[in-house]
Amino acid sequence: VYDFKTKELQFFGDTSQAFFPKERGISENRTPVFTDNGKYLFFGVAKRNQPEKKDTLLESEKVKLDIWNYQDEQLQPQQLVELKEKKRRSDLYVLQLETGKIVPLVGDSLKIEAKTNWLSDYFLLTDPKPYSIETQWKSPGYEDVYRVSIVEGKKELLGKRMQFAGNLSPSGKYFTYFDAVKQQYMCTEMGKNT
């Protein structure tokens, strides 16, 4: 990353740095993105690409077999459709440009939308994995919802088994969501049970 003010070049993500294991590196499948306020750089980290081993078999000699089990988290057709995307997934990290600190935000099973115009130090994070088998026959599915700090990477549980993830205010102080049981919208102030 080149800083035009100081005219300095800052390196991050090479194999000499210890903020993630040597078998992992900056992902080529997630474009690094700066926030509009210039405070953060989001990027992906994934397993480093390994060269494919030479194979002496012809394509016609290879056997392809798909095995599905009723305890799989996704139905077989969904697994096949999402296979290419799954291979391209990466963990989301953030580089704090003012301090040079690198913070891991989420792994590949968690969902986050990194908005570049976001002015808060918090993002909304969802985890549908605990309910993935149930989601095969029930819609909308459930998910656990968290508020994650971009500064520290710390996750705070906002709700378990929620059908509608909701929204986080731009300041990160308020969380609104639809409560399917009560059939009404709710607003929670962080640190208070209101």
mmCIF file of C-alpha atoms in Angstrom:
data_model
loop_
_atom_site.group_PDB
_atom_site.id
_atom_site.type_symbol
_atom_site.label_atom_id
_atom_site.label_comp_id
_atom_site.label_asym_id
_atom_site.label_seq_id
_atom_site.Cartn_x
_atom_site.Cartn_y
_atom_site.Cartn_z
ATOM 1 C CA VAL A 1 0.000 0.000 0.000
ATOM 2 C CA TYR A 2 1.477 3.352 -1.017
ATOM 3 C CA ASP A 3 0.821 6.396 1.190
ATOM 4 C CA PHE A 4 0.850 9.569 -0.925
ATOM 5 C CA LYS A 5 1.171 11.845 2.152
ATOM 6 C CA THR A 6 4.295 10.206 3.596
ATOM 7 C CA LYS A 7 5.496 8.807 0.251
ATOM 8 C CA GLU A 8 6.072 5.459 1.951
ATOM 9 C CA LEU A 9 5.321 1.984 0.697
ATOM 10 C CA GLN A 10 3.887 -0.466 3.243
ATOM 11 C CA PHE A 11 4.024 -4.214 2.609
ATOM 12 C CA PHE A 12 1.607 -6.674 4.135
ATOM 13 C CA GLY A 13 0.636 -10.248 3.403
ATOM 14 C CA ASP A 14 3.974 -11.688 2.348
ATOM 15 C CA THR A 15 5.332 -14.960 3.761
ATOM 16 C CA SER A 16 7.705 -13.212 6.197
ATOM 17 C CA GLN A 17 4.837 -11.754 8.235
ATOM 18 C CA ALA A 18 3.227 -13.793 10.977
ATOM 19 C CA PHE A 19 -0.333 -12.434 11.093
ATOM 20 C CA PHE A 20 -1.571 -15.563 9.293
ATOM 21 C CA PRO A 21 -0.020 -19.020 8.730
ATOM 22 C CA LYS A 22 2.498 -19.567 5.892
ATOM 23 C CA GLU A 23 0.128 -21.862 3.984
ATOM 24 C CA ARG A 24 -2.298 -18.934 3.664
ATOM 25 C CA GLY A 25 -1.953 -15.701 1.713
ATOM 26 C CA ILE A 26 -3.813 -12.760 0.192
ATOM 27 C CA SER A 27 -6.669 -14.175 -1.882
ATOM 28 C CA GLU A 28 -6.754 -13.503 -5.602
ATOM 29 C CA ASN A 29 -10.523 -14.046 -5.510
ATOM 30 C CA ARG A 30 -11.420 -11.035 -3.347
ATOM 31 C CA THR A 31 -10.436 -7.607 -4.638
ATOM 32 C CA PRO A 32 -8.901 -5.430 -1.907
ATOM 33 C CA VAL A 33 -11.235 -2.473 -1.249
ATOM 34 C CA PHE A 34 -10.638 0.822 0.571
ATOM 35 C CA THR A 35 -13.401 2.442 2.616
ATOM 36 C CA ASP A 36 -14.583 5.834 1.404
ATOM 37 C CA ASN A 37 -13.150 7.527 4.507
ATOM 38 C CA GLY A 38 -9.696 6.029 3.828
ATOM 39 C CA LYS A 39 -9.378 4.419 7.265
ATOM 40 C CA TYR A 40 -9.552 0.753 6.268
ATOM 41 C CA LEU A 41 -8.554 -1.694 3.535
ATOM 42 C CA PHE A 42 -10.564 -4.922 3.305
ATOM 43 C CA PHE A 43 -8.982 -7.986 1.720
ATOM 44 C CA GLY A 44 -9.368 -11.767 1.648
ATOM 45 C CA VAL A 45 -7.041 -14.440 2.999
ATOM 46 C CA ALA A 46 -7.182 -18.023 1.733
ATOM 47 C CA LYS A 47 -5.024 -21.108 1.279
ATOM 48 C CA ARG A 48 -2.192 -20.429 -1.134
ATOM 49 C CA ASN A 49 -2.640 -21.979 -4.563
ATOM 50 C CA GLN A 50 -0.669 -25.162 -4.974
ATOM 51 C CA PRO A 51 0.479 -26.338 -8.386
ATOM 52 C CA GLU A 52 -1.631 -29.206 -9.682
ATOM 53 C CA LYS A 53 0.086 -32.573 -9.649
ATOM 54 C CA LYS A 54 0.761 -34.173 -13.013
ATOM 55 C CA ASP A 55 -1.747 -36.856 -13.838
ATOM 56 C CA THR A 56 -1.055 -39.710 -16.258
ATOM 57 C CA LEU A 57 -4.720 -40.663 -16.658
ATOM 58 C CA LEU A 58 -6.768 -39.455 -19.595
ATOM 59 C CA GLU A 59 -10.035 -37.634 -18.852
ATOM 60 C CA SER A 60 -11.975 -40.626 -20.201
ATOM 61 C CA GLU A 61 -10.206 -42.912 -17.691
ATOM 62 C CA LYS A 62 -11.161 -40.831 -14.646
ATOM 63 C CA VAL A 63 -14.193 -41.684 -12.545
ATOM 64 C CA LYS A 64 -16.343 -38.935 -10.990
ATOM 65 C CA LEU A 65 -18.565 -39.793 -8.070
ATOM 66 C CA ASP A 66 -20.778 -37.567 -5.930
ATOM 67 C CA ILE A 67 -21.753 -38.944 -2.517
ATOM 68 C CA TRP A 68 -24.412 -37.287 -0.382
ATOM 69 C CA ASN A 69 -25.433 -38.066 3.180
ATOM 70 C CA TYR A 70 -28.664 -37.014 4.878
ATOM 71 C CA GLN A 71 -26.573 -35.232 7.535
ATOM 72 C CA ASP A 72 -24.817 -32.996 4.972
ATOM 73 C CA GLU A 73 -25.386 -29.297 5.608
ATOM 74 C CA GLN A 74 -26.564 -28.747 2.027
ATOM 75 C CA LEU A 75 -28.609 -30.786 -0.398
ATOM 76 C CA GLN A 76 -26.558 -32.448 -3.145
ATOM 77 C CA PRO A 77 -27.771 -30.192 -6.001
ATOM 78 C CA GLN A 78 -26.974 -27.091 -3.916
ATOM 79 C CA GLN A 79 -23.488 -28.457 -3.151
ATOM 80 C CA LEU A 80 -22.806 -28.908 -6.864
ATOM 81 C CA VAL A 81 -24.098 -25.449 -7.795
ATOM 82 C CA GLU A 82 -22.030 -23.736 -5.074
ATOM 83 C CA LEU A 83 -18.847 -25.826 -5.511
ATOM 84 C CA LYS A 84 -17.044 -23.271 -7.689
ATOM 85 C CA GLU A 85 -17.958 -20.421 -5.322
ATOM 86 C CA LYS A 86 -16.842 -22.454 -2.290
ATOM 87 C CA LYS A 87 -13.392 -22.972 -3.805
ATOM 88 C CA ARG A 88 -13.069 -19.203 -4.246
ATOM 89 C CA ARG A 89 -14.083 -18.252 -0.688
ATOM 90 C CA SER A 90 -11.724 -16.412 1.607
ATOM 91 C CA ASP A 91 -11.651 -15.091 5.148
ATOM 92 C CA LEU A 92 -12.188 -11.326 5.425
ATOM 93 C CA TYR A 93 -9.415 -9.262 7.014
ATOM 94 C CA VAL A 94 -9.066 -5.516 7.496
ATOM 95 C CA LEU A 95 -5.915 -3.408 7.472
ATOM 96 C CA GLN A 96 -6.241 -0.297 9.638
ATOM 97 C CA LEU A 97 -4.289 2.209 7.577
ATOM 98 C CA GLU A 98 -3.585 4.642 10.434
ATOM 99 C CA THR A 99 -2.033 2.017 12.735
ATOM 100 C CA GLY A 100 -0.960 -0.712 10.303
ATOM 101 C CA LYS A 101 -2.850 -3.257 12.424
ATOM 102 C CA ILE A 102 -4.340 -6.247 10.584
ATOM 103 C CA VAL A 103 -7.516 -7.740 12.069
ATOM 104 C CA PRO A 104 -9.306 -10.947 10.989
ATOM 105 C CA LEU A 105 -13.041 -10.295 10.774
ATOM 106 C CA VAL A 106 -14.769 -13.471 9.618
ATOM 107 C CA GLY A 107 -14.147 -17.006 8.430
ATOM 108 C CA ASP A 108 -15.719 -18.536 5.357
ATOM 109 C CA SER A 109 -18.846 -19.900 7.090
ATOM 110 C CA LEU A 110 -19.892 -16.477 8.360
ATOM 111 C CA LYS A 111 -21.530 -13.845 6.183
ATOM 112 C CA ILE A 112 -20.655 -10.173 6.242
ATOM 113 C CA GLU A 113 -21.227 -7.333 3.825
ATOM 114 C CA ALA A 114 -18.215 -5.028 3.824
ATOM 115 C CA LYS A 115 -19.597 -1.650 2.777
ATOM 116 C CA THR A 116 -17.007 0.858 1.620
ATOM 117 C CA ASN A 117 -19.230 3.854 2.447
ATOM 118 C CA TRP A 118 -19.783 2.674 6.031
ATOM 119 C CA LEU A 119 -18.629 5.215 8.638
ATOM 120 C CA SER A 120 -18.954 2.974 11.684
ATOM 121 C CA ASP A 121 -16.354 0.750 13.305
ATOM 122 C CA TYR A 122 -18.898 -2.114 13.336
ATOM 123 C CA PHE A 123 -20.459 -4.470 10.804
ATOM 124 C CA LEU A 124 -23.355 -6.892 11.000
ATOM 125 C CA LEU A 125 -22.353 -10.542 10.739
ATOM 126 C CA THR A 126 -24.597 -13.579 10.289
ATOM 127 C CA ASP A 127 -23.934 -17.276 10.862
ATOM 128 C CA PRO A 128 -26.500 -19.650 9.310
ATOM 129 C CA LYS A 129 -24.300 -22.744 9.810
ATOM 130 C CA PRO A 130 -25.877 -24.038 13.075
ATOM 131 C CA TYR A 131 -29.240 -24.242 11.262
ATOM 132 C CA SER A 132 -28.095 -25.350 7.800
ATOM 133 C CA ILE A 133 -29.692 -28.828 7.884
ATOM 134 C CA GLU A 134 -33.009 -27.382 9.095
ATOM 135 C CA THR A 135 -32.867 -24.779 6.310
ATOM 136 C CA GLN A 136 -33.142 -27.581 3.754
ATOM 137 C CA TRP A 137 -36.882 -27.818 4.475
ATOM 138 C CA LYS A 138 -37.721 -24.538 6.242
ATOM 139 C CA SER A 139 -37.736 -21.074 4.748
ATOM 140 C CA PRO A 140 -36.796 -18.475 5.724
ATOM 141 C CA GLY A 141 -33.940 -20.144 7.551
ATOM 142 C CA TYR A 142 -32.482 -19.216 10.904
ATOM 143 C CA GLU A 143 -29.147 -17.597 11.659
ATOM 144 C CA ASP A 144 -27.219 -16.180 14.583
ATOM 145 C CA VAL A 145 -26.525 -12.436 14.275
ATOM 146 C CA TYR A 146 -23.439 -10.638 15.591
ATOM 147 C CA ARG A 147 -21.960 -7.161 15.656
ATOM 148 C CA VAL A 148 -18.259 -7.319 14.778
ATOM 149 C CA SER A 149 -15.733 -4.590 15.560
ATOM 150 C CA ILE A 150 -13.488 -3.616 12.650
ATOM 151 C CA VAL A 151 -10.984 -2.206 15.143
ATOM 152 C CA GLU A 152 -10.610 -5.307 17.352
ATOM 153 C CA GLY A 153 -12.256 -8.126 15.375
ATOM 154 C CA LYS A 154 -14.368 -8.881 18.471
ATOM 155 C CA LYS A 155 -17.826 -10.373 17.863
ATOM 156 C CA GLU A 156 -20.829 -9.590 20.053
ATOM 157 C CA LEU A 157 -23.912 -11.811 19.819
ATOM 158 C CA LEU A 158 -27.046 -9.785 19.033
ATOM 159 C CA GLY A 159 -29.481 -12.659 18.577
ATOM 160 C CA LYS A 160 -29.677 -16.421 18.208
ATOM 161 C CA ARG A 161 -31.936 -18.331 15.851
ATOM 162 C CA MET A 162 -33.208 -15.242 14.085
ATOM 163 C CA GLN A 163 -35.159 -15.495 10.828
ATOM 164 C CA PHE A 164 -34.464 -11.927 9.726
ATOM 165 C CA ALA A 165 -30.969 -10.523 10.321
ATOM 166 C CA GLY A 166 -31.985 -6.876 10.601
ATOM 167 C CA ASN A 167 -29.884 -3.730 10.339
ATOM 168 C CA LEU A 168 -27.164 -2.031 12.301
ATOM 169 C CA SER A 169 -27.288 1.773 12.591
ATOM 170 C CA PRO A 170 -24.434 3.699 10.927
ATOM 171 C CA SER A 171 -22.973 4.415 14.370
ATOM 172 C CA GLY A 172 -23.160 0.722 15.288
ATOM 173 C CA LYS A 173 -25.051 1.684 18.460
ATOM 174 C CA TYR A 174 -28.539 0.453 17.479
ATOM 175 C CA PHE A 175 -29.775 -2.820 16.008
ATOM 176 C CA THR A 176 -33.212 -3.148 14.398
ATOM 177 C CA TYR A 177 -34.834 -6.432 13.353
ATOM 178 C CA PHE A 178 -38.164 -8.066 12.705
ATOM 179 C CA ASP A 179 -39.307 -10.448 15.460
ATOM 180 C CA ALA A 180 -41.256 -13.187 13.647
ATOM 181 C CA VAL A 181 -42.836 -14.497 16.879
ATOM 182 C CA LYS A 182 -44.156 -11.098 18.052
ATOM 183 C CA GLN A 183 -44.828 -9.983 14.466
ATOM 184 C CA GLN A 184 -43.251 -6.567 15.055
ATOM 185 C CA TYR A 185 -40.076 -4.600 14.443
ATOM 186 C CA MET A 186 -37.698 -4.220 17.367
ATOM 187 C CA CYS A 187 -34.912 -1.739 18.123
ATOM 188 C CA THR A 188 -32.112 -2.535 20.556
ATOM 189 C CA GLU A 189 -29.534 -0.127 21.914
ATOM 190 C CA MET A 190 -26.166 -1.802 22.414
ATOM 191 C CA GLY A 191 -25.502 -2.312 26.106
ATOM 192 C CA LYS A 192 -29.198 -2.043 27.013
ATOM 193 C CA ASN A 193 -32.030 -4.557 26.817
ATOM 194 C CA THR A 194 -34.623 -2.257 25.226
#
